[in-house]
PDB file of C-alpha atoms in Angstrom:
ATOM      1  CA  MET A 273      63.418 263.234  94.785  1.00  0.00           C
ATOM      2  CA  ASN A 274      63.209 265.863  97.498  1.00  0.00           C
ATOM      3  CA  TYR A 275      65.271 267.484 100.186  1.00  0.00           C
ATOM      4  CA  ARG A 276      64.700 264.644 102.529  1.00  0.00           C
ATOM      5  CA  ASP A 277      66.439 262.093 100.061  1.00  0.00           C
ATOM      6  CA  LEU A 278      69.489 264.523  99.788  1.00  0.00           C
ATOM      7  CA  PHE A 279      69.693 264.902 103.655  1.00  0.00           C
ATOM      8  CA  SER A 280      69.311 261.006 103.970  1.00  0.00           C
ATOM      9  CA  GLY A 281      72.087 260.541 101.448  1.00  0.00           C
ATOM     10  CA  ILE A 282      74.444 262.997 103.294  1.00  0.00           C
ATOM     11  CA  ALA A 283      73.628 261.462 106.709  1.00  0.00           C
ATOM     12  CA  PHE A 284      74.560 257.940 105.269  1.00  0.00           C
ATOM     13  CA  LEU A 285      77.721 259.305 103.687  1.00  0.00           C
ATOM     14  CA  ILE A 286      78.814 260.758 107.152  1.00  0.00           C
ATOM     15  CA  ILE A 287      77.781 257.662 109.234  1.00  0.00           C
ATOM     16  CA  GLY A 288      79.605 255.432 106.625  1.00  0.00           C
ATOM     17  CA  THR A 289      82.691 257.508 106.650  1.00  0.00           C
ATOM     18  CA  THR A 290      82.747 257.795 110.422  1.00  0.00           C
ATOM     19  CA  THR A 291      82.215 254.087 110.777  1.00  0.00           C
ATOM     20  CA  ALA A 292      85.080 253.231 108.359  1.00  0.00           C
ATOM     21  CA  TRP A 293      87.471 255.787 110.001  1.00  0.00           C
ATOM     22  CA  MET A 294      86.781 254.552 113.662  1.00  0.00           C
ATOM     23  CA  GLY A 295      87.096 250.890 112.286  1.00  0.00           C
ATOM     24  CA  LYS A 296      90.755 251.441 111.321  1.00  0.00           C
ATOM     25  CA  ASP A 297      91.675 251.460 115.066  1.00  0.00           C
ATOM     26  CA  PHE A 298      90.367 248.020 115.540  1.00  0.00           C
ATOM     27  CA  PHE A 299      92.546 244.798 115.599  1.00  0.00           C
ATOM     28  CA  ALA A 300      93.647 243.505 112.218  1.00  0.00           C
ATOM     29  CA  ASP A 301      91.011 241.035 111.866  1.00  0.00           C
ATOM     30  CA  ALA A 302      88.155 242.868 113.502  1.00  0.00           C
ATOM     31  CA  ALA A 303      88.812 245.899 111.425  1.00  0.00           C
ATOM     32  CA  TYR A 304      87.391 244.401 108.205  1.00  0.00           C
ATOM     33  CA  ILE A 305      83.679 244.569 109.275  1.00  0.00           C
ATOM     34  CA  PRO A 306      83.472 248.271 110.153  1.00  0.00           C
ATOM     35  CA  ILE A 307      85.804 249.524 107.514  1.00  0.00           C
ATOM     36  CA  GLY A 308      83.748 247.326 104.964  1.00  0.00           C
ATOM     37  CA  ALA A 309      80.398 248.265 106.047  1.00  0.00           C
ATOM     38  CA  GLY A 310      81.175 252.027 106.454  1.00  0.00           C
ATOM     39  CA  THR A 311      82.736 251.937 102.981  1.00  0.00           C
ATOM     40  CA  LEU A 312      79.794 250.283 101.474  1.00  0.00           C
ATOM     41  CA  MET A 313      77.365 252.662 103.197  1.00  0.00           C
ATOM     42  CA  GLY A 314      79.234 255.672 101.837  1.00  0.00           C
ATOM     43  CA  LEU A 315      79.521 254.277  98.364  1.00  0.00           C
ATOM     44  CA  PHE A 316      75.878 253.431  98.243  1.00  0.00           C
ATOM     45  CA  SER A 317      74.876 256.887  99.530  1.00  0.00           C
ATOM     46  CA  LEU A 318      76.669 258.604  96.484  1.00  0.00           C
ATOM     47  CA  PRO A 319      73.989 257.771  93.922  1.00  0.00           C
ATOM     48  CA  LEU A 320      71.135 258.862  96.266  1.00  0.00           C
ATOM     49  CA  ILE A 321      72.815 262.136  96.747  1.00  0.00           C
ATOM     50  CA  TRP A 322      73.822 262.561  92.981  1.00  0.00           C
ATOM     51  CA  ARG A 323      70.011 261.816  91.898  1.00  0.00           C
ATOM     52  CA  SER A 324      68.430 263.983  94.597  1.00  0.00           C
ATOM     53  CA  SER A 325      70.916 266.932  93.791  1.00  0.00           C
ATOM     54  CA  ARG A 326      70.253 266.604  90.026  1.00  0.00           C
ATOM     55  CA  SER A 327      66.488 266.702  90.628  1.00  0.00           C
ATOM     56  CA  LEU A 328      66.472 269.565  92.991  1.00  0.00           C
ATOM     57  CA  LEU A 329      68.762 271.640  90.758  1.00  0.00           C
ATOM     58  CA  ALA A 330      66.514 270.922  87.731  1.00  0.00           C
ATOM     59  CA  ARG A 331      63.485 272.059  89.884  1.00  0.00           C
ATOM     60  CA  ARG A 332      61.513 269.121  88.389  1.00  0.00           C
ATOM     61  CA  PRO A 333      58.467 268.212  90.416  1.00  0.00           C
ATOM     62  CA  SER A 334      58.750 264.669  91.684  1.00  0.00           C
ATOM     63  CA  SER A 335      56.769 262.026  90.068  1.00  0.00           C
ATOM     64  CA  GLN A 336      56.331 260.405  93.303  1.00  0.00           C
ATOM     65  CA  PRO A 337      54.085 261.643  95.972  1.00  0.00           C
ATOM     66  CA  ALA A 338      55.675 262.650  99.244  1.00  0.00           C
ATOM     67  CA  MET A 339      55.223 259.790 101.849  1.00  0.00           C
ATOM     68  CA  ALA A 340      54.663 260.373 105.456  1.00  0.00           C
ATOM     69  CA  LEU A 341      57.785 259.956 107.598  1.00  0.00           C
ATOM     70  CA  VAL A 342      55.766 257.623 110.051  1.00  0.00           C
ATOM     71  CA  ASP A 343      52.910 255.523 108.693  1.00  0.00           C
ATOM     72  CA  HIS A 344      51.714 254.118 111.979  1.00  0.00           C
ATOM     73  CA  SER A 345      52.398 256.328 114.869  1.00  0.00           C
ATOM     74  CA  GLY A 346      51.286 253.631 117.486  1.00  0.00           C
ATOM     75  CA  ARG A 347      53.682 251.089 116.165  1.00  0.00           C
ATOM     76  CA  PHE A 348      56.440 253.741 116.112  1.00  0.00           C
ATOM     77  CA  LEU A 349      55.829 254.831 119.796  1.00  0.00           C
ATOM     78  CA  ALA A 350      55.764 251.018 120.816  1.00  0.00           C
ATOM     79  CA  THR A 351      59.017 250.351 118.862  1.00  0.00           C
ATOM     80  CA  LEU A 352      60.646 253.418 120.696  1.00  0.00           C
ATOM     81  CA  GLY A 353      59.332 252.289 124.077  1.00  0.00           C
ATOM     82  CA  CYS A 354      60.789 248.770 123.457  1.00  0.00           C
ATOM     83  CA  CYS A 355      64.119 250.287 122.382  1.00  0.00           C
ATOM     84  CA  LEU A 356      64.307 252.471 125.492  1.00  0.00           C
ATOM     85  CA  VAL A 357      63.554 249.392 127.856  1.00  0.00           C
ATOM     86  CA  TYR A 358      66.255 247.441 125.823  1.00  0.00           C
ATOM     87  CA  TYR A 359      68.778 250.094 126.440  1.00  0.00           C
ATOM     88  CA  VAL A 360      67.979 250.223 130.250  1.00  0.00           C
ATOM     89  CA  ALA A 361      67.850 246.481 130.751  1.00  0.00           C
ATOM     90  CA  LEU A 362      70.908 245.729 128.668  1.00  0.00           C
ATOM     91  CA  PRO A 363      73.746 246.336 131.403  1.00  0.00           C
ATOM     92  CA  THR A 364      71.681 244.562 134.164  1.00  0.00           C
ATOM     93  CA  VAL A 365      70.204 241.509 132.325  1.00  0.00           C
ATOM     94  CA  GLY A 366      72.921 240.808 129.763  1.00  0.00           C
ATOM     95  CA  PHE A 367      73.367 241.252 126.019  1.00  0.00           C
ATOM     96  CA  TYR A 368      72.222 237.917 124.578  1.00  0.00           C
ATOM     97  CA  THR A 369      69.208 237.600 126.988  1.00  0.00           C
ATOM     98  CA  THR A 370      68.093 241.295 126.501  1.00  0.00           C
ATOM     99  CA  SER A 371      68.602 241.057 122.611  1.00  0.00           C
ATOM    100  CA  ALA A 372      66.482 237.725 122.501  1.00  0.00           C
ATOM    101  CA  LEU A 373      63.766 239.136 124.570  1.00  0.00           C
ATOM    102  CA  PHE A 374      63.641 242.407 122.691  1.00  0.00           C
ATOM    103  CA  ILE A 375      63.087 240.388 119.402  1.00  0.00           C
ATOM    104  CA  ILE A 376      60.462 238.221 120.900  1.00  0.00           C
ATOM    105  CA  LEU A 377      58.554 241.244 122.312  1.00  0.00           C
ATOM    106  CA  LEU A 378      58.863 243.645 119.371  1.00  0.00           C
ATOM    107  CA  ALA A 379      57.844 241.045 116.852  1.00  0.00           C
ATOM    108  CA  PRO A 380      53.992 241.024 117.943  1.00  0.00           C
ATOM    109  CA  VAL A 381      54.138 244.985 118.100  1.00  0.00           C
ATOM    110  CA  LEU A 382      55.174 245.129 114.554  1.00  0.00           C
ATOM    111  CA  GLY A 383      52.687 242.543 113.406  1.00  0.00           C
ATOM    112  CA  GLU A 384      54.407 239.197 113.187  1.00  0.00           C
ATOM    113  CA  ARG A 385      52.210 236.566 114.747  1.00  0.00           C
ATOM    114  CA  ARG A 386      53.807 233.257 113.694  1.00  0.00           C
ATOM    115  CA  PRO A 387      55.772 231.854 116.704  1.00  0.00           C
ATOM    116  CA  VAL A 388      58.072 229.619 114.647  1.00  0.00           C
ATOM    117  CA  VAL A 389      59.137 232.609 112.464  1.00  0.00           C
ATOM    118  CA  VAL A 390      59.921 234.722 115.564  1.00  0.00           C
ATOM    119  CA  LEU A 391      61.935 232.086 117.169  1.00  0.00           C
ATOM    120  CA  GLY A 392      63.896 231.295 113.984  1.00  0.00           C
ATOM    121  CA  ILE A 393      64.662 235.041 113.724  1.00  0.00           C
ATOM    122  CA  THR A 394      65.664 235.387 117.213  1.00  0.00           C
ATOM    123  CA  LEU A 395      68.002 232.301 117.226  1.00  0.00           C
ATOM    124  CA  GLY A 396      69.414 233.241 113.951  1.00  0.00           C
ATOM    125  CA  PHE A 397      70.108 236.960 114.915  1.00  0.00           C
ATOM    126  CA  ILE A 398      71.616 235.859 118.403  1.00  0.00           C
ATOM    127  CA  THR A 399      73.827 233.415 116.378  1.00  0.00           C
ATOM    128  CA  LEU A 400      74.972 236.087 114.262  1.00  0.00           C
ATOM    129  CA  LEU A 401      75.611 238.533 116.985  1.00  0.00           C
ATOM    130  CA  TYR A 402      77.666 235.834 118.979  1.00  0.00           C
ATOM    131  CA  GLY A 403      79.719 235.007 115.772  1.00  0.00           C
ATOM    132  CA  LEU A 404      80.357 238.741 115.138  1.00  0.00           C
ATOM    133  CA  PHE A 405      81.102 239.959 118.444  1.00  0.00           C
ATOM    134  CA  ALA A 406      82.704 237.201 120.375  1.00  0.00           C
ATOM    135  CA  VAL A 407      84.325 235.231 117.488  1.00  0.00           C
ATOM    136  CA  VAL A 408      85.271 237.722 114.906  1.00  0.00           C
ATOM    137  CA  LEU A 409      85.550 241.040 116.745  1.00  0.00           C
ATOM    138  CA  LYS A 410      86.708 239.490 120.099  1.00  0.00           C
ATOM    139  CA  ARG A 411      84.813 242.074 122.072  1.00  0.00           C
ATOM    140  CA  PRO A 412      83.461 241.548 125.475  1.00  0.00           C
ATOM    141  CA  LEU A 413      79.637 242.079 125.927  1.00  0.00           C
ATOM    142  CA  PRO A 414      77.607 242.699 129.067  1.00  0.00           C
ATOM    143  CA  VAL A 415      77.613 239.484 131.035  1.00  0.00           C
ATOM    144  CA  GLU A 416      74.283 237.705 131.449  1.00  0.00           C
ATOM    145  CA  PHE A 417      72.597 238.198 134.981  1.00  0.00           C
ATOM    146  CA  PHE A 418      72.641 234.364 135.626  1.00  0.00           C
ATOM    147  CA  LEU A 419      76.313 234.216 134.820  1.00  0.00           C
ATOM    148  CA  ALA A 420      77.520 237.146 136.984  1.00  0.00           C
ATOM    149  CA  SER A 421      79.083 236.229 140.305  1.00  0.00           C
TER     150      SER A 421
END
């Protein structure tokens, strides 16, 4: 355990607490997901904070070697570029189309070469997004470019 573990735990606790707090303003049925996810994130961060604090206070050297923050800088930069293109294209192209293209284009960048796996993940993820946002949360998403009038 090191300072990075402590800071990660604190960051997850803050993000989880904020998500749960902001989720309380959603509609009754839609509030369960952000409140539940935020609460779980906050609860799961507590053991990480506890263990890293104990390790740092005891001043024991870590038994695990420190790992690099980014293992493959080329893939990291390509992923960052794909995320920026996704962010810029989202309002114009539409949520579902942009998300599907993002997954299909990012998979080879990250090393996945099997088209059936990529298409399965894409269809499953888009179906999950539709179910979450359109059915459960009842939130409008950016309209697809081919459906806009």
